[in-house]
Coordinates of C-alpha atoms in Angstrom, one line a residue:
V1474 CA 0.0 0.0 0.0
M1475 CA 1.4 3.4 -1.0
V1476 CA 0.5 6.7 0.5
N1477 CA 1.3 9.2 -2.3
T1478 CA 3.0 12.6 -2.0
G1479 CA 0.4 15.2 -0.8
V1480 CA -1.9 12.6 0.7
T1481 CA -2.5 12.0 4.4
L1482 CA -3.5 8.6 5.8
T1483 CA -5.0 8.9 9.2
I1484 CA -5.5 5.7 11.3
E1485 CA -7.8 6.0 14.3
P1486 CA -7.2 4.6 17.8
G1487 CA -8.3 1.0 18.1
V1488 CA -7.7 0.0 14.5
T1489 CA -5.8 -3.2 13.7
V1490 CA -4.0 -3.3 10.3
K1491 CA -3.2 -6.8 9.1
F1492 CA -0.6 -7.5 6.4
D1493 CA -0.3 -10.5 4.1
K1494 CA 3.0 -12.1 3.3
L1495 CA 5.5 -9.8 1.6
K1496 CA 3.1 -6.8 1.8
S1497 CA 4.2 -3.4 3.2
L1498 CA 3.1 0.1 3.8
Q1499 CA 5.1 2.9 2.0
I1500 CA 4.7 6.5 3.0
N1501 CA 5.5 9.1 0.4
G1502 CA 3.0 11.5 1.9
E1503 CA 2.0 11.7 5.6
L1504 CA 1.0 9.1 8.1
I1505 CA -1.0 10.1 11.2
A1506 CA -1.3 7.0 13.4
R1507 CA -2.1 8.3 17.0
G1508 CA -3.5 5.8 19.4
T1509 CA -4.0 6.5 23.1
A1510 CA -2.6 5.0 26.2
N1511 CA -5.7 2.8 26.5
T1512 CA -6.5 2.2 22.8
N1513 CA -3.5 1.3 20.7
I1514 CA -3.2 1.1 16.9
T1515 CA -1.8 -2.3 15.8
F1516 CA 0.2 -3.2 12.7
T1517 CA 0.5 -7.0 12.6
S1518 CA 0.4 -10.2 10.7
G1519 CA -2.7 -11.5 8.9
S1520 CA -1.5 -15.1 9.3
T1521 CA -2.5 -17.7 11.8
P1522 CA -0.5 -18.6 13.8
T1523 CA 1.6 -15.4 13.8
A1524 CA 5.4 -15.5 13.5
A1525 CA 8.3 -13.0 13.0
G1526 CA 8.7 -12.2 9.3
D1527 CA 5.0 -12.7 8.4
W1528 CA 4.9 -9.4 6.5
G1529 CA 7.2 -6.6 5.2
F1530 CA 7.6 -3.3 6.9
I1531 CA 6.4 0.3 7.3
L1532 CA 8.6 2.6 5.1
F1533 CA 8.9 6.3 5.3
T1534 CA 10.7 7.6 2.2
D1535 CA 12.7 10.7 1.7
V1536 CA 9.7 12.6 0.2
S1537 CA 7.4 11.7 3.2
T1538 CA 6.1 14.5 5.4
D1539 CA 8.4 14.9 8.4
A1540 CA 7.3 15.6 12.0
V1541 CA 7.3 19.3 13.1
F1542 CA 8.0 20.4 16.7
D1543 CA 7.5 23.8 18.3
A1544 CA 10.2 25.8 20.2
Q1545 CA 9.5 23.7 23.3
G1546 CA 10.0 20.4 21.4
I1547 CA 6.3 19.5 21.4
Y1548 CA 5.0 17.7 18.3
T1549 CA 2.7 19.9 16.2
S1550 CA 2.2 18.2 12.8
G1551 CA 3.6 15.8 10.3
S1552 CA 4.1 12.0 10.3
I1553 CA 3.7 10.3 13.6
L1554 CA 3.5 6.8 15.1
E1555 CA 2.2 7.2 18.7
Y1556 CA 0.7 4.5 20.9
C1557 CA 1.2 1.9 18.1
T1558 CA 2.2 -1.7 18.2
V1559 CA 4.3 -3.0 15.3
E1560 CA 4.9 -6.7 15.3
Y1561 CA 5.8 -9.8 13.3
A1562 CA 7.4 -7.8 10.4
G1563 CA 10.5 -8.7 8.3
S1564 CA 9.7 -10.6 5.1
G1565 CA 11.1 -9.6 1.7
T1566 CA 14.6 -8.8 0.4
N1567 CA 14.3 -5.1 1.1
S1568 CA 13.3 -5.6 4.8
L1569 CA 15.7 -3.8 7.1
G1570 CA 13.5 -2.5 9.9
A1571 CA 9.9 -3.1 11.0
I1572 CA 9.8 0.8 10.9
Q1573 CA 12.1 1.8 8.1
L1574 CA 13.3 5.4 7.5
T1575 CA 15.1 6.6 4.4
S1576 CA 16.2 10.2 5.0
S1577 CA 12.9 10.8 6.8
Y1578 CA 11.8 12.0 10.2
P1579 CA 8.5 10.8 11.6
F1580 CA 8.0 11.1 15.4
I1581 CA 8.0 7.7 17.0
N1582 CA 6.5 7.9 20.5
Y1583 CA 5.0 5.5 23.1
C1584 CA 5.1 2.6 20.6
T1585 CA 5.6 -1.2 21.2
I1586 CA 7.9 -2.7 18.5
R1587 CA 8.3 -6.4 19.1
N1588 CA 8.8 -9.9 17.6
N1589 CA 10.2 -8.8 14.3
N1590 CA 13.1 -10.7 12.5
I1591 CA 14.7 -7.4 11.4
S1592 CA 15.6 -4.2 13.3
G1593 CA 12.7 -2.7 15.2
I1594 CA 13.6 0.7 13.7
Y1595 CA 16.1 1.2 10.9
A1596 CA 17.0 4.8 9.9
S1597 CA 19.6 5.5 7.3
G1598 CA 20.8 8.5 5.3
L1599 CA 19.8 10.9 8.1
T1600 CA 20.8 14.6 7.9
G1601 CA 18.0 16.2 10.0
T1602 CA 16.5 15.7 13.4
L1603 CA 14.8 12.5 14.5
K1604 CA 13.0 11.7 17.9
I1605 CA 12.5 8.2 19.2
T1606 CA 11.0 8.4 22.7
N1607 CA 9.1 6.4 25.3
N1608 CA 8.9 3.2 23.3
T1609 CA 9.3 -0.5 24.3
I1610 CA 11.4 -2.3 21.8
S1611 CA 11.7 -6.1 22.4
N1612 CA 12.4 -9.5 21.0
N1613 CA 13.6 -8.3 17.6
T1614 CA 16.3 -10.3 15.9
R1615 CA 18.6 -9.1 13.1
Y1616 CA 20.9 -11.4 11.1
C1617 CA 23.9 -9.3 10.4
T1618 CA 27.0 -9.6 8.2
D1619 CA 30.3 -7.6 8.2
G1620 CA 30.0 -6.0 11.6
D1621 CA 26.5 -4.5 11.0
G1622 CA 23.9 -4.5 13.8
G1623 CA 21.1 -2.8 15.6
A1624 CA 18.4 -5.3 16.3
G1625 CA 16.5 -2.8 18.4
I1626 CA 17.5 0.4 16.6
Y1627 CA 19.9 1.1 13.7
I1628 CA 20.8 4.8 13.2
S1629 CA 23.1 6.3 10.5
G1630 CA 23.7 10.1 10.5
G1631 CA 21.5 13.0 11.6
T1632 CA 20.8 14.3 15.0
V1633 CA 18.8 11.6 16.8
T1634 CA 17.3 11.7 20.3
I1635 CA 16.7 8.3 21.8
S1636 CA 15.2 8.7 25.2
N1637 CA 13.0 7.0 27.8
N1638 CA 12.9 3.8 25.8
T1639 CA 13.1 0.2 27.1
F1640 CA 15.1 -2.4 25.1
I1641 CA 14.5 -6.0 26.0
N1642 CA 15.8 -9.3 24.5
N1643 CA 16.9 -7.8 21.1
S1644 CA 19.6 -9.8 19.3
S1645 CA 22.1 -9.1 16.6
T1646 CA 23.2 -12.5 15.3
Y1647 CA 25.9 -14.1 13.2
R1648 CA 28.4 -11.2 12.8
G1649 CA 26.2 -8.7 14.5
V1650 CA 27.0 -5.9 16.9
G1651 CA 24.8 -3.6 19.0
G1652 CA 21.9 -5.7 20.1
G1653 CA 20.0 -2.8 21.5
I1654 CA 21.3 0.2 19.4
F1655 CA 23.8 0.5 16.5
A1656 CA 24.7 4.1 15.7
K1657 CA 27.2 5.6 13.3
D1658 CA 28.0 9.1 12.2
G1659 CA 25.9 12.2 13.0
K1660 CA 25.0 13.0 16.6
Q1661 CA 23.0 10.7 19.0
I1662 CA 21.6 11.8 22.4
I1663 CA 20.9 8.5 24.2
T1664 CA 19.4 9.2 27.6
N1665 CA 17.2 7.7 30.3
N1666 CA 16.8 4.3 28.5
T1667 CA 16.7 0.8 30.0
F1668 CA 18.6 -2.0 28.3
I1669 CA 17.8 -5.6 29.6
N1670 CA 19.1 -8.9 28.2
N1671 CA 20.0 -7.7 24.8
S1672 CA 22.8 -9.5 22.9
A1673 CA 25.2 -9.3 20.0
A1674 CA 27.4 -11.9 18.4
Y1675 CA 30.5 -9.7 18.6
D1676 CA 30.4 -6.5 20.7
G1677 CA 28.0 -4.1 22.3
G1678 CA 25.2 -6.2 23.7
A1679 CA 23.4 -3.0 24.7
M1680 CA 24.8 -0.5 22.2
Y1681 CA 27.6 -0.1 19.6
I1682 CA 28.7 3.4 18.6
L1683 CA 30.9 3.6 15.4
S1684 CA 32.9 5.9 13.2
G1685 CA 33.1 9.4 14.6
A1686 CA 29.5 9.7 15.9
E1687 CA 29.1 12.6 18.3
T1688 CA 27.2 10.9 21.0
I1689 CA 25.9 11.7 24.5
I1690 CA 25.1 8.7 26.6
A1691 CA 23.7 9.5 30.0
H1692 CA 21.4 8.2 32.8
N1693 CA 20.7 4.8 31.1
T1694 CA 20.2 1.5 33.0
I1695 CA 22.1 -1.4 31.5
T1696 CA 21.5 -4.9 32.9
G1697 CA 22.2 -8.4 31.7
N1698 CA 23.3 -7.6 28.2
T1699 CA 25.8 -10.0 26.5
A1700 CA 28.2 -10.3 23.6
Q1701 CA 31.3 -12.3 22.7
G1702 CA 33.3 -9.1 23.5
T1703 CA 31.8 -6.1 25.3
G1704 CA 28.4 -6.9 26.7
G1705 CA 27.4 -3.3 27.6
I1706 CA 28.6 -0.3 25.5
Y1707 CA 31.2 -0.6 22.8
T1708 CA 32.6 2.6 21.1
L1709 CA 34.9 2.8 18.1
W1710 CA 35.7 6.4 17.1
G1711 CA 36.9 7.4 13.7

């Protein structure tokens, strides 16, 4: 399903969107998916029984409408996923993240991203500002090659705030690093998150920071994360 440029798709609280095998949602316009604390929006598998990899992904392209914030940092307009559950994604050769961003900046807030066989959030080609806050990201598995990673979140470039999230049981396998977070380039502000029992095949069970990223890491709780090398935080500066 493609949301064209200039078009807004609004999904109401309580709606469940079910995807068939290999099917995805591509946003070239604007997606407003705002559930509530008591009434989530769910993006899930249409198969029975359900399993990780049952469907593709939600893709925000570089022409999608970005989130806008006021001077106090409060969301005012643009693409948003709030109080949404995204689960069982990851089929297809182009699958990189259950929520996949290509030079795009939706606001991802109070979401549950779980049981996917790719990264929970995969954001590449970033040059602007992205906010990922108050989410629970759990039980995502990414099969990685050549030192790649980020089963919970993969970030490349931009200025990215990752705060008040909980990462549980995310795993970067094979040659993977950064079970919870993999970040490279740009600037990341990683604060007030909780990392529990995430794992990586090589280094950075909780997080892996690579290649000259300007990163602030503060006030996080890191417990029970494992890797062949560094189980907690691994940094490699360019």
